[in-house]
C-alpha positions as a LaTeX table, in Angstrom:
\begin{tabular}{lrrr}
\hline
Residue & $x$ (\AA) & $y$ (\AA) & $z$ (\AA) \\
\hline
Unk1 & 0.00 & 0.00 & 0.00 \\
Unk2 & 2.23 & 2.31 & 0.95 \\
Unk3 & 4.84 & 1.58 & $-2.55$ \\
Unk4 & 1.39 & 2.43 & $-4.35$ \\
Unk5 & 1.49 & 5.59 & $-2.75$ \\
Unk6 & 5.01 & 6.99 & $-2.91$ \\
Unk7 & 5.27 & 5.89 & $-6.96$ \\
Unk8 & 1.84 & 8.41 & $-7.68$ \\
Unk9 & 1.36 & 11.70 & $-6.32$ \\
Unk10 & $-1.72$ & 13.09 & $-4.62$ \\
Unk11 & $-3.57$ & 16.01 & $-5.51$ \\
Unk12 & $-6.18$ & 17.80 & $-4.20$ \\
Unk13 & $-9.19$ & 19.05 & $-7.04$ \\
Unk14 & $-10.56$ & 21.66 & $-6.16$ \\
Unk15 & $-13.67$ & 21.55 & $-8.17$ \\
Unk16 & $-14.76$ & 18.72 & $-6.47$ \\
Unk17 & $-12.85$ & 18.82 & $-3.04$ \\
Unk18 & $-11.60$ & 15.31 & $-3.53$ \\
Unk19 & $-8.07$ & 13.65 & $-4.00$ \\
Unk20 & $-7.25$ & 12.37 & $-7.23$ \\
Unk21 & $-4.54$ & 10.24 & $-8.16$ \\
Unk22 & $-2.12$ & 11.83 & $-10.89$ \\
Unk23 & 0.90 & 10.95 & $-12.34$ \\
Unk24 & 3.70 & 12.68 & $-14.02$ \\
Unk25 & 3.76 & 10.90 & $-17.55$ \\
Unk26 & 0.27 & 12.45 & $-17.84$ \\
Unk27 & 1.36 & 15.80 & $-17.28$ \\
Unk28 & 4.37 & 15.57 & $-19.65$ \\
Unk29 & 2.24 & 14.42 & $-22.26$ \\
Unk30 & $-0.88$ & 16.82 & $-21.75$ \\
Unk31 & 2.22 & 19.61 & $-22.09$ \\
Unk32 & 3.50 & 17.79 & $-24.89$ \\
Unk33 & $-0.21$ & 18.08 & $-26.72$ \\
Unk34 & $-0.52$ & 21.67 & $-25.71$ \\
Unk35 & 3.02 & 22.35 & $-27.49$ \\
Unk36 & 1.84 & 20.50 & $-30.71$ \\
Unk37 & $-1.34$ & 22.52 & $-31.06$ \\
Unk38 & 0.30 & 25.76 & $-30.91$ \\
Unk39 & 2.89 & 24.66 & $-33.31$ \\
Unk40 & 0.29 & 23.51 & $-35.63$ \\
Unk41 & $-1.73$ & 26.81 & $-34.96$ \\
Unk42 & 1.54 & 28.95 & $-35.47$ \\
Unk43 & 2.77 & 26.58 & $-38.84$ \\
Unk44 & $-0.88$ & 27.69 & $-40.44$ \\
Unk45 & $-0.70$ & 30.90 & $-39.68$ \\
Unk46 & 2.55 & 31.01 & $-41.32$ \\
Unk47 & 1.35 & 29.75 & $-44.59$ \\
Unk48 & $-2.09$ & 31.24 & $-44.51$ \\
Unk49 & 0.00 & 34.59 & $-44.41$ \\
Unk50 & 2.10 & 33.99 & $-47.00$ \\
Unk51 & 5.04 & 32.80 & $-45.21$ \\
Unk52 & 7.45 & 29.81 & $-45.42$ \\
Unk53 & 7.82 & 27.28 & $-42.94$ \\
Unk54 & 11.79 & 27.16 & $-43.93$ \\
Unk55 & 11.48 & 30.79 & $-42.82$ \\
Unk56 & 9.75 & 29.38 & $-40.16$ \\
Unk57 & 11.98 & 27.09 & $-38.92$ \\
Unk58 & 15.01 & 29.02 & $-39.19$ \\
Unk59 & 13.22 & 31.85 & $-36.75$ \\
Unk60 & 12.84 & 29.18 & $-34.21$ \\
Unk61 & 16.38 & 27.87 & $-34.78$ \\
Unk62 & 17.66 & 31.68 & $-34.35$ \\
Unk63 & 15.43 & 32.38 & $-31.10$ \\
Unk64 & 16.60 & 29.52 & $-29.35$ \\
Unk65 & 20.24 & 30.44 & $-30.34$ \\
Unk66 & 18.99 & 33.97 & $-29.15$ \\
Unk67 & 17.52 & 33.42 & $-25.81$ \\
Unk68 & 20.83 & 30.91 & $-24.80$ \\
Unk69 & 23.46 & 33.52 & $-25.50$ \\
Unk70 & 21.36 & 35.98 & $-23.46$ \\
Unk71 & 20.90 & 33.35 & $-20.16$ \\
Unk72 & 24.88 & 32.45 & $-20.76$ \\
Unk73 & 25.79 & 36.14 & $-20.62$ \\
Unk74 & 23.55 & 37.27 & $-17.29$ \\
Unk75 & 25.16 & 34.10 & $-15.69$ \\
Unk76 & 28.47 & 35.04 & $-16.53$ \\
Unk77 & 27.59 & 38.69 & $-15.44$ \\
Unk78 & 26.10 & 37.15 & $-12.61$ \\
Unk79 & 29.33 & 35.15 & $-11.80$ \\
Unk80 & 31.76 & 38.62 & $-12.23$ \\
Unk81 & 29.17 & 40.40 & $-9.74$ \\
Unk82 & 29.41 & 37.70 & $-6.80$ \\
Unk83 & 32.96 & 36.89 & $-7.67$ \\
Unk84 & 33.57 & 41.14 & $-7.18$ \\
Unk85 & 31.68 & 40.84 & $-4.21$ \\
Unk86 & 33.66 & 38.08 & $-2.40$ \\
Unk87 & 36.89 & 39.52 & $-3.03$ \\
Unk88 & 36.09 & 42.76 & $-1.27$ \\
Unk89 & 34.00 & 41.17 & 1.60 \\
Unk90 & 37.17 & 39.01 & 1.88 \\
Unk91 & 40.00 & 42.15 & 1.86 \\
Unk92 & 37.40 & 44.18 & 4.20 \\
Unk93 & 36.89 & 41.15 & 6.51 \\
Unk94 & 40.53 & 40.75 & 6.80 \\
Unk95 & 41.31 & 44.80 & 6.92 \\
Unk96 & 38.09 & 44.93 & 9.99 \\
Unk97 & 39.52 & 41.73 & 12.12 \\
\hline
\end{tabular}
């Protein structure tokens, strides 16, 4: 009984005020539908506009190239901050005691 219960996760509904049983392959795949649909939606609206799916496809390519570079340079600005940071708190710490 109690293996049954660590392997699935409880949730409370709270349309209905009961517990439910869910699992986390159902979520992944309910977010894995929703991602479809809107690239279905966005892929029609492409070519009902006039536009190319190569076009497309190499926007997508671009804006994930796009958004990494940007979260790999506020980590590394990130990094130089804190690194800054301990050095003086280090040289003060000695320079106070």
């Amino acid at each position: 009984m109690r293996e049954a219960g660590k392997k699935k996760k409880l949730k409370l509904n709270s349309l209905t005020s009961g517990i439910r049983l869910k699992s986390k392959k159902s979520d992944k795949m309910k977010l894995r539908y929703k991602i479809s649909i809107w690239v279905a939606l966005a892929l029609a609206g492409s070519l009902l506009c006039g536009g190319s799916i190569w076009l497309w496809l190499a926007g997508i390519c671009a804006g994930k190239f796009l958004i990494r570079l940007l979260l790999t340079i506020a980590l590394a600005i990130a990094v130089y901050i804190l690194t800054y940071a301990l050095i003086i708190g280090a040289i003060l710490w000695l320079l106070i005691s």
